[in-house]
Amino acid sequence: MANQRLNQQSTILSGIQPSGNLHIGNYLGAVKQWVDLQAYYHVFIMIADLHAITVPQEPKELRVRTLALANLLLACGIDPEHSTLFLQSHVPAHAELGWIFNTMTPLGELERMTQFKEKSDAKGAYAGLLNYPTLQAADILLYQPNAVPVGDDQLQHLELTRELARRFNNRFGETFVVPKPLIMQSAGRIMGLDDPTKKMSKSAESQSSYIAILDTPDEIRKKIKNAVTDSGKEIEYNPSAKPAIANLIAIMSAFSGSSEQEVAEKHNGKGYAEFKSDLAELIVKKLAPIQETYRKLAENPDATLKILKQGAKNARETANETLNSAKEKMGFVL
Ligand code: ATP
Ligand code: LTN
């Protein structure tokens, strides 16, 4: 079924690390697009567990988080009948093509990546963190996707991916599709509730900076109530003058499907408190079915594991085909 659709449709691939609480920034900026795109494309969704270990992970936690993330993605609407959900570590071709790309990437290109600079600390960094983007390029190019739906923090990695595809194609002959980034205009960068100048992040120090998909209704209400606002009291969408309110409007817009302007007009004349209360209730309502499905899925881990194993089997077929074609062109004896 999956492979049949592949031949007829364009392909989309994206990935997500099993590294913490999935939050509404991840959901609105990335996961919701994946779910919506399933109607038109064959979608590969990869849980990037090999990427997660570029910073130290507790083995027990890595396992629990990986399976929990798989359940969350399924609960958000990733449909294994139509899409391929798999773990990166179940498809060895990723590490192999990642190695090949390491041999084609000047160090300077990796050292200037923002994520590398942000995540390496005073003591330095491991080689895996530096080589993170070449593995990501392999993740993507193995599946020949036309587009990669991500939040806008991933643009730099996608630019390198496109460059590697072009570099390989120029040197060894047409092999990889050069994929386009697909970034939601308003939800591509949801900002922190406590600081609208920083993106909402699961690695933020304060939990009040993000709303996790599994937060309880009371936690959601409290976090929205405490979210920082701008001076004045008008609900208007003006990201440069009123970044905090613009961020809350963007969240309401993405959850409701109305434009930012429609959201602002609807709340024209209402104060911040009433707007925040409407927003909190909307989020509670939209997350409730996801949370309920998640709880049911979590009761049956074997079923999730089965989905992941089947996903890996489908993914390996496509990935190995691309890898072998690349290796053959490079002169490897197959
Ligand atoms: P962290 O939130 O800790 O920085 P991350 O950015 O590494 O984690 P991932 O789980 O790897 O998050 O990202 C999954 C997807 O969510 C990616 O496509 C990423 O671009 C997107 N994303 C992450 N944060 C946001 C955000 N604040 N707004 C919109 N999209 C986001
Ligand atoms: N680097 C991404 C996660 C990721 C990814 C990918 C995204 C790993 N491999 C391939 C898209 C395509 C992140 O941190 N958000």
XYZ file of C-alpha atoms and ligand atoms in Angstrom:
380
model
C 0.000 0.000 0.000
C 2.640 2.506 1.108
C 4.920 1.767 -1.836
C 2.053 1.895 -4.299
C 1.214 5.423 -3.111
C 4.887 6.355 -3.368
C 4.906 5.735 -7.098
C 1.827 7.851 -7.639
C 2.552 10.735 -5.313
C 5.254 13.130 -4.334
C 7.094 12.408 -1.134
C 7.510 14.407 2.055
C 9.948 13.607 4.847
C 10.489 15.141 8.234
C 12.098 14.232 11.527
C 11.865 14.984 15.199
C 14.155 14.214 18.110
C 12.947 12.198 21.099
C 14.415 14.780 23.431
C 11.822 16.122 25.825
C 8.225 17.215 26.003
C 6.509 17.752 22.673
C 5.095 21.279 22.845
C 2.590 23.320 20.870
C 5.477 24.969 18.948
C 6.535 21.554 17.618
C 2.897 20.686 16.985
C 1.856 23.863 15.149
C 5.201 24.448 13.414
C 5.759 20.885 12.248
C 3.578 17.945 13.342
C 0.232 19.490 12.308
C 1.600 20.081 8.787
C 2.701 16.464 8.573
C -0.760 15.303 9.545
C -2.443 17.622 7.014
C 0.009 16.683 4.229
C -0.841 12.996 4.527
C -3.896 13.595 2.337
C -1.713 14.640 -0.604
C 1.716 13.053 -0.196
C 3.418 9.953 0.973
C 4.863 11.124 4.288
C 7.928 9.618 5.962
C 8.175 10.630 9.631
C 11.373 9.687 11.359
C 12.101 9.784 15.067
C 15.705 10.995 15.145
C 17.118 8.877 17.967
C 20.634 8.893 16.468
C 20.482 12.685 16.503
C 19.290 12.713 20.108
C 22.545 11.115 21.311
C 24.602 14.038 19.999
C 24.021 15.330 23.525
C 24.277 12.823 26.426
C 21.128 10.743 27.029
C 20.133 8.537 29.962
C 19.481 5.088 28.339
C 16.233 4.440 30.248
C 14.908 7.883 29.461
C 15.842 7.664 25.796
C 13.825 4.480 25.448
C 10.793 5.839 27.302
C 10.849 9.139 25.406
C 11.232 7.456 22.037
C 8.171 5.267 22.537
C 6.206 8.137 24.096
C 7.006 10.341 21.099
C 5.842 7.606 18.716
C 2.540 7.449 20.629
C 2.219 11.228 20.596
C 2.764 11.412 16.847
C 0.152 8.702 16.316
C -2.207 10.527 18.695
C -1.688 13.787 16.775
C -2.908 12.006 13.652
C 0.059 10.392 11.912
C -1.696 7.494 10.233
C 0.493 4.408 9.728
C -1.866 3.180 6.994
C -0.877 6.142 4.827
C 2.475 7.256 6.187
C 5.714 5.630 7.239
C 6.593 6.234 10.891
C 9.971 4.810 11.890
C 13.008 5.107 14.126
C 16.200 6.407 12.547
C 18.307 3.760 14.326
C 16.243 0.997 12.662
C 17.524 2.033 9.228
C 21.330 1.623 9.056
C 21.497 3.397 5.661
C 21.229 6.753 7.504
C 24.523 6.303 9.320
C 26.171 4.988 6.163
C 25.134 7.848 3.875
C 25.860 10.285 6.724
C 29.453 8.978 6.709
C 29.707 9.465 2.957
C 28.480 13.059 3.296
C 31.057 13.679 6.052
C 33.739 13.029 3.467
C 32.241 15.688 1.198
C 31.650 18.486 3.711
C 34.354 21.023 4.591
C 34.714 21.488 8.369
C 33.984 25.217 8.073
C 30.483 24.518 6.743
C 29.687 22.492 9.876
C 31.387 24.826 12.346
C 29.251 27.776 11.318
C 25.902 26.027 11.959
C 23.916 27.967 14.575
C 22.688 24.806 16.313
C 26.274 23.550 16.686
C 27.391 26.861 18.150
C 24.410 26.976 20.519
C 24.712 23.413 21.767
C 28.488 23.184 22.183
C 29.355 24.377 25.667
C 32.486 25.889 27.168
C 34.085 22.418 27.448
C 33.728 21.949 23.707
C 31.601 19.447 21.803
C 31.675 15.898 20.515
C 32.262 15.131 16.849
C 28.666 13.832 16.591
C 27.261 17.274 17.343
C 29.450 18.800 14.644
C 28.377 16.121 12.173
C 24.687 16.399 13.078
C 23.797 18.183 9.788
C 25.443 15.600 7.496
C 23.369 12.876 9.173
C 20.278 15.042 8.736
C 21.123 15.458 5.036
C 21.321 11.660 4.755
C 17.962 11.286 6.585
C 16.353 13.490 4.007
C 18.063 12.591 0.731
C 17.651 8.815 1.162
C 13.897 9.216 0.583
C 14.093 11.602 -2.418
C 11.445 13.913 -0.910
C 10.236 16.956 -2.827
C 9.698 18.928 0.360
C 10.657 18.877 4.028
C 8.109 20.498 6.388
C 9.934 21.916 9.423
C 10.002 24.933 11.737
C 12.164 27.797 10.538
C 15.012 26.935 12.944
C 15.869 24.099 10.541
C 16.406 26.264 7.450
C 20.188 26.301 7.769
C 20.326 22.488 7.939
C 18.102 22.250 4.885
C 20.302 24.640 2.961
C 23.291 22.354 3.644
C 21.206 19.339 2.618
C 20.371 21.003 -0.695
C 24.017 21.914 -1.210
C 25.146 18.319 -0.537
C 22.581 16.958 -2.993
C 23.813 19.376 -5.689
C 27.477 18.672 -4.863
C 26.977 14.893 -5.091
C 24.928 15.172 -8.299
C 27.551 17.403 -9.947
C 30.409 15.119 -9.022
C 28.897 11.664 -9.521
C 25.835 12.215 -11.721
C 22.124 12.838 -11.001
C 21.290 10.844 -7.853
C 19.411 12.960 -5.307
C 16.312 15.120 -5.578
C 17.080 18.625 -4.247
C 14.261 19.106 -1.690
C 12.536 22.352 -0.727
C 11.906 23.481 2.842
C 8.196 23.838 3.665
C 7.692 26.339 6.458
C 4.390 27.633 7.803
C 4.289 31.391 7.608
C 2.940 32.206 11.043
C 3.384 28.948 12.986
C 6.914 28.313 11.666
C 8.286 29.978 14.776
C 6.092 29.970 17.883
C 7.793 31.996 20.585
C 8.203 31.314 24.311
C 5.314 32.374 26.556
C 7.724 33.965 29.019
C 9.907 35.647 26.386
C 8.580 36.418 22.886
C 12.113 37.020 21.612
C 13.066 33.324 22.023
C 11.455 30.393 20.220
C 9.257 28.109 22.289
C 11.636 25.334 23.269
C 11.373 22.067 25.148
C 14.869 22.590 26.467
C 13.881 25.963 27.998
C 14.794 26.286 31.649
C 11.307 27.318 32.722
C 8.366 25.011 32.027
C 6.092 28.060 31.916
C 7.756 28.984 28.632
C 5.963 26.235 26.708
C 2.678 24.352 26.670
C 3.325 20.645 26.388
C 0.850 18.563 24.399
C 0.231 16.528 27.558
C -0.265 19.501 29.922
C -3.491 19.306 31.945
C -6.293 21.846 31.322
C -5.389 23.663 34.539
C -1.711 23.846 33.609
C -2.674 25.250 30.199
C -4.980 27.891 31.734
C -2.329 28.903 34.243
C 0.466 29.156 31.659
C -1.628 31.250 29.253
C -2.807 33.473 32.110
C 0.824 34.069 33.126
C 2.109 34.555 29.569
C 3.837 37.913 29.158
C 1.941 40.603 27.245
C 2.912 43.959 25.732
C 2.066 47.420 26.965
C -1.329 48.817 25.922
C -4.518 46.772 25.930
C -5.540 46.418 22.273
C -5.574 42.972 20.662
C -3.775 43.784 17.424
C -1.472 41.696 15.232
C 1.752 43.649 15.016
C 4.771 41.348 15.530
C 7.351 44.150 15.720
C 5.449 46.502 18.051
C 3.554 43.858 20.054
C 5.529 40.593 19.793
C 3.959 38.882 22.815
C 0.346 39.462 21.740
C 1.266 38.659 18.119
C 2.612 35.302 19.319
C -0.618 34.515 21.209
C -2.624 35.557 18.140
C -0.467 33.293 15.953
C -1.164 30.371 18.307
C -4.913 31.051 18.196
C -4.795 31.452 14.432
C -2.969 28.144 13.924
C -5.316 26.236 16.245
C -8.528 27.804 14.908
C -7.704 27.979 11.195
C -8.650 31.718 11.118
C -6.101 34.267 9.909
C -4.220 36.456 12.411
C -6.264 39.464 11.230
C -9.555 37.603 11.756
C -8.473 36.599 15.269
C -7.502 40.202 16.085
C -10.775 41.603 14.682
C -12.839 39.079 16.606
C -11.210 40.229 19.843
C -11.284 43.910 18.991
C -12.295 45.878 22.099
C -11.811 42.934 24.473
C -9.014 43.124 27.038
C -5.987 40.831 27.330
C -7.633 38.782 30.110
C -10.666 37.809 28.030
C -8.516 37.064 24.961
C -6.208 34.863 27.038
C -9.130 33.004 28.544
C -10.575 32.316 25.034
C -7.151 31.146 23.879
C -6.670 28.812 26.858
C -10.087 27.214 26.306
C -9.333 26.732 22.592
C -6.024 25.003 23.369
C -7.654 22.804 26.034
C -10.345 21.811 23.511
C -7.898 21.081 20.677
C -5.488 19.059 22.830
C -8.160 16.983 24.626
C -8.711 14.387 21.845
C -4.942 14.059 21.295
C -4.411 13.431 25.009
C -7.191 10.869 25.132
C -5.845 8.933 22.144
C -2.341 9.110 23.611
C -3.508 7.508 26.863
C -5.149 4.647 24.974
C -2.055 4.043 22.827
C 0.210 4.089 25.872
C -1.722 1.112 27.289
C -0.568 -1.080 24.408
C 3.175 -0.570 23.749
C 3.423 -3.749 21.649
C 1.049 -2.313 19.063
C 3.213 0.813 18.752
C 6.373 -1.255 18.438
C 4.723 -3.238 15.650
C 3.919 -0.022 13.764
C 7.534 1.139 14.143
C 8.926 -2.203 12.930
C 6.679 -2.173 9.880
C 7.605 1.467 9.249
C 11.314 0.601 9.392
C 10.808 -2.235 6.938
C 9.176 0.133 4.405
C 11.753 2.835 5.064
C 14.698 0.423 4.578
C 13.412 -0.547 1.127
C 13.464 3.031 -0.159
C 16.602 4.023 1.757
C 18.680 1.040 0.585
C 17.709 1.597 -3.013
C 18.950 5.213 -2.894
C 22.075 4.305 -0.918
C 23.065 1.583 -3.374
C 22.575 3.874 -6.328
C 24.810 6.497 -4.654
C 27.487 3.920 -3.749
C 27.512 2.447 -7.219
C 28.067 5.891 -8.761
C 30.941 6.497 -6.331
C 32.757 3.354 -7.406
C 31.992 1.060 -4.494
C 31.867 -2.616 -5.428
C 28.295 -3.745 -4.673
P 13.936 22.405 21.248
O 12.496 22.824 21.263
O 14.409 21.823 22.533
O 14.848 23.450 20.692
P 14.128 21.177 18.776
O 14.008 22.486 18.075
O 15.344 20.396 18.574
O 13.949 21.211 20.314
P 12.651 19.131 17.592
O 11.831 18.229 18.405
O 13.897 18.583 17.079
O 12.831 20.437 18.418
O 11.831 19.761 16.436
C 10.761 19.148 15.855
C 10.144 20.097 14.859
O 9.504 21.172 15.556
C 11.164 20.752 13.926
O 10.611 20.794 12.612
C 11.308 22.143 14.464
O 11.656 23.057 13.445
C 9.904 22.414 14.990
N 9.902 23.417 16.050
C 10.614 23.374 17.207
N 10.354 24.452 17.961
C 9.447 25.206 17.269
C 8.781 26.462 17.516
N 8.983 27.129 18.618
N 7.921 26.927 16.588
C 7.695 26.232 15.446
N 8.287 25.051 15.144
C 9.157 24.541 16.033
N 17.247 18.463 13.233
C 15.835 18.317 13.367
C 15.379 16.897 13.522
C 15.681 16.125 12.296
C 15.089 16.305 11.009
C 15.681 15.336 10.160
C 14.120 17.167 10.505
C 16.586 15.112 12.167
N 16.592 14.630 10.899
C 15.336 15.248 8.804
C 13.774 17.083 9.151
C 14.379 16.122 8.332
C 15.440 19.127 14.590
O 16.173 19.265 15.495
N 14.275 19.639 14.588
